[in-house]
């Protein structure tokens, strides 16, 4: 069974600049989800959110916009906006684990409130033609919360439910709960996608073997840490291309130049790339040393020197 691979959105990372560069240099992802649109109580969509999903910024990609909200009017407003851009689907984020989001009753903090979920879905299906899909955790406090939400979700013609096999309180710590995910498979009529800790070809194969009925897999942090991973899964190989670090170097320079043009001043670009290197460093031969070198680079010249040195080291390691 051929699997469909999806890019799970990461706020602050997987915007259209990253997505386009990723797709060009690595490929392997069938569909990208945009980081969520959040309205903060006003029926107005920030320009940066608009730019991220504009069709002209996503010409070579299949992208599904995402919203985070617990307000039915906000949902309908964003649904109508994305429909006006030509999108057919809106993904609803009930997965974000961060305490500030969850404590305000959004993301994974909304899973324990089936009546509110019902209110939003009822209005969305009554007042728009949008196709709704879900991105969820098991719950915020415990993995039973999602099971209590399924009867409500089963009332609506959802496209799918993508489940990250952790609870919100875990953030990204500790192992995924595969037993709890297995319980979900028999507890809803909806098509389920799997998400969580697909960080290698071996990890993917283990999940695929454990859940033979699942054929859609979301990759989040693993895709940034190892951008070659999706294409390696698709090609059923654990071998990297010979010019692995040369390809990565071109990809890095592309996103660096685009973010540098977009962000003003040396501090924002430094912080932006430092965030990426938290992930990128994991694929190097010495993650701690790599990340430290990037952290110590206090200006753009030193940053570029540090990156050149890191890539030079990795090319030497790869050639042994």
PDB file of N, CA and C in Angstrom, residues 105-157:
ATOM      1  N   UNK A 105      -8.266  27.453  26.069  1.00  0.00           N
ATOM      2  CA  UNK A 105      -9.330  26.634  25.487  1.00  0.00           C
ATOM      3  C   UNK A 105      -9.210  26.442  23.991  1.00  0.00           C
ATOM      4  N   UNK A 106      -7.980  26.511  23.494  1.00  0.00           N
ATOM      5  CA  UNK A 106      -7.753  26.251  22.069  1.00  0.00           C
ATOM      6  C   UNK A 106      -6.726  25.129  21.923  1.00  0.00           C
ATOM      7  N   UNK A 107      -6.515  24.690  20.661  1.00  0.00           N
ATOM      8  CA  UNK A 107      -5.572  23.606  20.423  1.00  0.00           C
ATOM      9  C   UNK A 107      -5.976  22.373  21.217  1.00  0.00           C
ATOM     10  N   UNK A 108      -4.990  21.714  21.835  1.00  0.00           N
ATOM     11  CA  UNK A 108      -5.285  20.483  22.584  1.00  0.00           C
ATOM     12  C   UNK A 108      -6.134  20.752  23.829  1.00  0.00           C
ATOM     13  N   UNK A 109      -6.217  22.026  24.248  1.00  0.00           N
ATOM     14  CA  UNK A 109      -7.053  22.392  25.395  1.00  0.00           C
ATOM     15  C   UNK A 109      -8.536  22.410  25.089  1.00  0.00           C
ATOM     16  N   UNK A 110      -8.905  22.231  23.811  1.00  0.00           N
ATOM     17  CA  UNK A 110     -10.321  22.222  23.417  1.00  0.00           C
ATOM     18  C   UNK A 110     -10.889  20.799  23.306  1.00  0.00           C
ATOM     19  N   UNK A 111     -10.032  19.799  23.297  1.00  0.00           N
ATOM     20  CA  UNK A 111     -10.493  18.420  23.060  1.00  0.00           C
ATOM     21  C   UNK A 111     -11.458  17.960  24.159  1.00  0.00           C
ATOM     22  N   UNK A 112     -11.272  18.485  25.373  1.00  0.00           N
ATOM     23  CA  UNK A 112     -12.126  18.075  26.504  1.00  0.00           C
ATOM     24  C   UNK A 112     -13.479  18.782  26.503  1.00  0.00           C
ATOM     25  N   UNK A 113     -13.759  19.563  25.438  1.00  0.00           N
ATOM     26  CA  UNK A 113     -14.998  20.343  25.404  1.00  0.00           C
ATOM     27  C   UNK A 113     -15.821  19.996  24.154  1.00  0.00           C
ATOM     28  N   UNK A 114     -16.422  18.786  24.131  1.00  0.00           N
ATOM     29  CA  UNK A 114     -17.149  18.350  22.934  1.00  0.00           C
ATOM     30  C   UNK A 114     -18.290  19.280  22.523  1.00  0.00           C
ATOM     31  N   UNK A 115     -18.939  19.934  23.498  1.00  0.00           N
ATOM     32  CA  UNK A 115     -20.061  20.810  23.129  1.00  0.00           C
ATOM     33  C   UNK A 115     -19.574  22.026  22.342  1.00  0.00           C
ATOM     34  N   UNK A 116     -18.417  22.551  22.707  1.00  0.00           N
ATOM     35  CA  UNK A 116     -17.832  23.686  21.967  1.00  0.00           C
ATOM     36  C   UNK A 116     -17.392  23.227  20.568  1.00  0.00           C
ATOM     37  N   UNK A 117     -16.822  22.028  20.489  1.00  0.00           N
ATOM     38  CA  UNK A 117     -16.423  21.464  19.189  1.00  0.00           C
ATOM     39  C   UNK A 117     -17.659  21.343  18.295  1.00  0.00           C
ATOM     40  N   UNK A 118     -18.735  20.853  18.888  1.00  0.00           N
ATOM     41  CA  UNK A 118     -19.990  20.688  18.157  1.00  0.00           C
ATOM     42  C   UNK A 118     -20.515  22.027  17.631  1.00  0.00           C
ATOM     43  N   UNK A 119     -20.453  23.045  18.484  1.00  0.00           N
ATOM     44  CA  UNK A 119     -20.940  24.388  18.124  1.00  0.00           C
ATOM     45  C   UNK A 119     -20.194  24.930  16.882  1.00  0.00           C
ATOM     46  N   UNK A 120     -18.871  24.772  16.897  1.00  0.00           N
ATOM     47  CA  UNK A 120     -18.052  25.276  15.781  1.00  0.00           C
ATOM     48  C   UNK A 120     -18.336  24.484  14.502  1.00  0.00           C
ATOM     49  N   UNK A 121     -18.345  23.163  14.616  1.00  0.00           N
ATOM     50  CA  UNK A 121     -18.569  22.322  13.427  1.00  0.00           C
ATOM     51  C   UNK A 121     -19.976  22.508  12.865  1.00  0.00           C
ATOM     52  N   UNK A 122     -20.954  22.681  13.746  1.00  0.00           N
ATOM     53  CA  UNK A 122     -22.335  22.882  13.301  1.00  0.00           C
ATOM     54  C   UNK A 122     -22.427  24.143  12.443  1.00  0.00           C
ATOM     55  N   UNK A 123     -21.864  25.218  12.941  1.00  0.00           N
ATOM     56  CA  UNK A 123     -21.925  26.498  12.214  1.00  0.00           C
ATOM     57  C   UNK A 123     -21.130  26.417  10.906  1.00  0.00           C
ATOM     58  N   UNK A 124     -19.966  25.804  10.968  1.00  0.00           N
ATOM     59  CA  UNK A 124     -19.119  25.688   9.764  1.00  0.00           C
ATOM     60  C   UNK A 124     -19.830  24.919   8.658  1.00  0.00           C
ATOM     61  N   UNK A 125     -20.483  23.820   9.030  1.00  0.00           N
ATOM     62  CA  UNK A 125     -21.157  22.990   8.023  1.00  0.00           C
ATOM     63  C   UNK A 125     -22.485  23.596   7.570  1.00  0.00           C
ATOM     64  N   UNK A 126     -23.087  24.395   8.428  1.00  0.00           N
ATOM     65  CA  UNK A 126     -24.364  25.036   8.070  1.00  0.00           C
ATOM     66  C   UNK A 126     -24.181  26.280   7.196  1.00  0.00           C
ATOM     67  N   UNK A 127     -23.070  26.982   7.415  1.00  0.00           N
ATOM     68  CA  UNK A 127     -22.929  28.302   6.789  1.00  0.00           C
ATOM     69  C   UNK A 127     -21.849  28.380   5.714  1.00  0.00           C
ATOM     70  N   UNK A 128     -21.100  27.311   5.500  1.00  0.00           N
ATOM     71  CA  UNK A 128     -20.085  27.324   4.431  1.00  0.00           C
ATOM     72  C   UNK A 128     -20.064  25.959   3.732  1.00  0.00           C
ATOM     73  N   UNK A 129     -19.379  25.944   2.582  1.00  0.00           N
ATOM     74  CA  UNK A 129     -19.194  24.684   1.844  1.00  0.00           C
ATOM     75  C   UNK A 129     -17.818  24.081   2.102  1.00  0.00           C
ATOM     76  N   UNK A 130     -17.134  24.586   3.114  1.00  0.00           N
ATOM     77  CA  UNK A 130     -15.750  24.137   3.356  1.00  0.00           C
ATOM     78  C   UNK A 130     -15.726  22.674   3.790  1.00  0.00           C
ATOM     79  N   UNK A 131     -14.707  21.964   3.330  1.00  0.00           N
ATOM     80  CA  UNK A 131     -14.447  20.601   3.789  1.00  0.00           C
ATOM     81  C   UNK A 131     -13.538  20.731   5.010  1.00  0.00           C
ATOM     82  N   UNK A 132     -13.965  20.174   6.139  1.00  0.00           N
ATOM     83  CA  UNK A 132     -13.196  20.319   7.385  1.00  0.00           C
ATOM     84  C   UNK A 132     -12.403  19.051   7.660  1.00  0.00           C
ATOM     85  N   UNK A 133     -11.125  19.247   8.007  1.00  0.00           N
ATOM     86  CA  UNK A 133     -10.313  18.134   8.515  1.00  0.00           C
ATOM     87  C   UNK A 133      -9.775  18.562   9.878  1.00  0.00           C
ATOM     88  N   UNK A 134      -9.332  17.588  10.665  1.00  0.00           N
ATOM     89  CA  UNK A 134      -8.906  17.869  12.044  1.00  0.00           C
ATOM     90  C   UNK A 134      -7.449  17.467  12.246  1.00  0.00           C
ATOM     91  N   UNK A 135      -6.750  18.247  13.075  1.00  0.00           N
ATOM     92  CA  UNK A 135      -5.418  17.875  13.554  1.00  0.00           C
ATOM     93  C   UNK A 135      -5.513  17.882  15.066  1.00  0.00           C
ATOM     94  N   UNK A 136      -5.325  16.714  15.701  1.00  0.00           N
ATOM     95  CA  UNK A 136      -5.595  16.589  17.127  1.00  0.00           C
ATOM     96  C   UNK A 136      -4.461  15.895  17.879  1.00  0.00           C
ATOM     97  N   UNK A 137      -4.452  16.106  19.177  1.00  0.00           N
ATOM     98  CA  UNK A 137      -3.718  15.229  20.097  1.00  0.00           C
ATOM     99  C   UNK A 137      -4.741  14.279  20.712  1.00  0.00           C
ATOM    100  N   UNK A 138      -4.275  13.421  21.612  1.00  0.00           N
ATOM    101  CA  UNK A 138      -5.187  12.493  22.308  1.00  0.00           C
ATOM    102  C   UNK A 138      -6.084  13.226  23.307  1.00  0.00           C
ATOM    103  N   UNK A 139      -5.589  14.359  23.746  1.00  0.00           N
ATOM    104  CA  UNK A 139      -6.260  15.156  24.756  1.00  0.00           C
ATOM    105  C   UNK A 139      -5.236  16.120  25.300  1.00  0.00           C
ATOM    106  N   UNK A 140      -5.589  16.858  26.351  1.00  0.00           N
ATOM    107  CA  UNK A 140      -4.567  17.690  26.998  1.00  0.00           C
ATOM    108  C   UNK A 140      -4.093  17.019  28.287  1.00  0.00           C
ATOM    109  N   UNK A 141      -5.059  16.603  29.129  1.00  0.00           N
ATOM    110  CA  UNK A 141      -4.710  15.980  30.415  1.00  0.00           C
ATOM    111  C   UNK A 141      -4.515  14.474  30.290  1.00  0.00           C
ATOM    112  N   UNK A 142      -5.351  13.821  29.473  1.00  0.00           N
ATOM    113  CA  UNK A 142      -5.251  12.363  29.342  1.00  0.00           C
ATOM    114  C   UNK A 142      -5.733  11.909  27.965  1.00  0.00           C
ATOM    115  N   UNK A 143      -5.396  10.673  27.621  1.00  0.00           N
ATOM    116  CA  UNK A 143      -5.648  10.141  26.280  1.00  0.00           C
ATOM    117  C   UNK A 143      -7.094   9.682  26.069  1.00  0.00           C
ATOM    118  N   UNK A 144      -7.923   9.790  27.107  1.00  0.00           N
ATOM    119  CA  UNK A 144      -9.337   9.415  26.963  1.00  0.00           C
ATOM    120  C   UNK A 144     -10.161  10.562  26.355  1.00  0.00           C
ATOM    121  N   UNK A 145      -9.636  11.771  26.438  1.00  0.00           N
ATOM    122  CA  UNK A 145     -10.416  12.945  26.002  1.00  0.00           C
ATOM    123  C   UNK A 145     -10.858  12.821  24.548  1.00  0.00           C
ATOM    124  N   UNK A 146      -9.967  12.331  23.695  1.00  0.00           N
ATOM    125  CA  UNK A 146     -10.312  12.220  22.273  1.00  0.00           C
ATOM    126  C   UNK A 146     -11.446  11.219  22.057  1.00  0.00           C
ATOM    127  N   UNK A 147     -11.475  10.152  22.873  1.00  0.00           N
ATOM    128  CA  UNK A 147     -12.530   9.135  22.740  1.00  0.00           C
ATOM    129  C   UNK A 147     -13.899   9.742  23.047  1.00  0.00           C
ATOM    130  N   UNK A 148     -13.927  10.682  24.006  1.00  0.00           N
ATOM    131  CA  UNK A 148     -15.189  11.362  24.343  1.00  0.00           C
ATOM    132  C   UNK A 148     -15.604  12.361  23.262  1.00  0.00           C
ATOM    133  N   UNK A 149     -14.632  12.823  22.470  1.00  0.00           N
ATOM    134  CA  UNK A 149     -14.944  13.789  21.406  1.00  0.00           C
ATOM    135  C   UNK A 149     -15.438  13.100  20.130  1.00  0.00           C
ATOM    136  N   UNK A 150     -15.060  11.829  19.947  1.00  0.00           N
ATOM    137  CA  UNK A 150     -15.405  11.126  18.693  1.00  0.00           C
ATOM    138  C   UNK A 150     -16.908  11.106  18.375  1.00  0.00           C
ATOM    139  N   UNK A 151     -17.806  10.861  19.348  1.00  0.00           N
ATOM    140  CA  UNK A 151     -19.243  10.851  18.999  1.00  0.00           C
ATOM    141  C   UNK A 151     -19.709  12.161  18.354  1.00  0.00           C
ATOM    142  N   UNK A 152     -19.137  13.281  18.795  1.00  0.00           N
ATOM    143  CA  UNK A 152     -19.472  14.579  18.181  1.00  0.00           C
ATOM    144  C   UNK A 152     -18.878  14.653  16.775  1.00  0.00           C
ATOM    145  N   UNK A 153     -17.615  14.298  16.657  1.00  0.00           N
ATOM    146  CA  UNK A 153     -16.939  14.367  15.352  1.00  0.00           C
ATOM    147  C   UNK A 153     -17.628  13.466  14.331  1.00  0.00           C
ATOM    148  N   UNK A 154     -18.152  12.339  14.802  1.00  0.00           N
ATOM    149  CA  UNK A 154     -18.797  11.378  13.893  1.00  0.00           C
ATOM    150  C   UNK A 154     -20.119  11.898  13.309  1.00  0.00           C
ATOM    151  N   UNK A 155     -20.627  12.993  13.864  1.00  0.00           N
ATOM    152  CA  UNK A 155     -21.867  13.581  13.329  1.00  0.00           C
ATOM    153  C   UNK A 155     -21.614  14.353  12.029  1.00  0.00           C
ATOM    154  N   UNK A 156     -20.342  14.660  11.752  1.00  0.00           N
ATOM    155  CA  UNK A 156     -20.034  15.559  10.635  1.00  0.00           C
ATOM    156  C   UNK A 156     -19.211  14.852   9.550  1.00  0.00           C
ATOM    157  N   UNK A 157     -19.347  15.331   8.294  1.00  0.00           N
ATOM    158  CA  UNK A 157     -18.619  14.691   7.185  1.00  0.00           C
ATOM    159  C   UNK A 157     -17.175  15.189   7.091  1.00  0.00           C
TER     160      UNK A 157
END
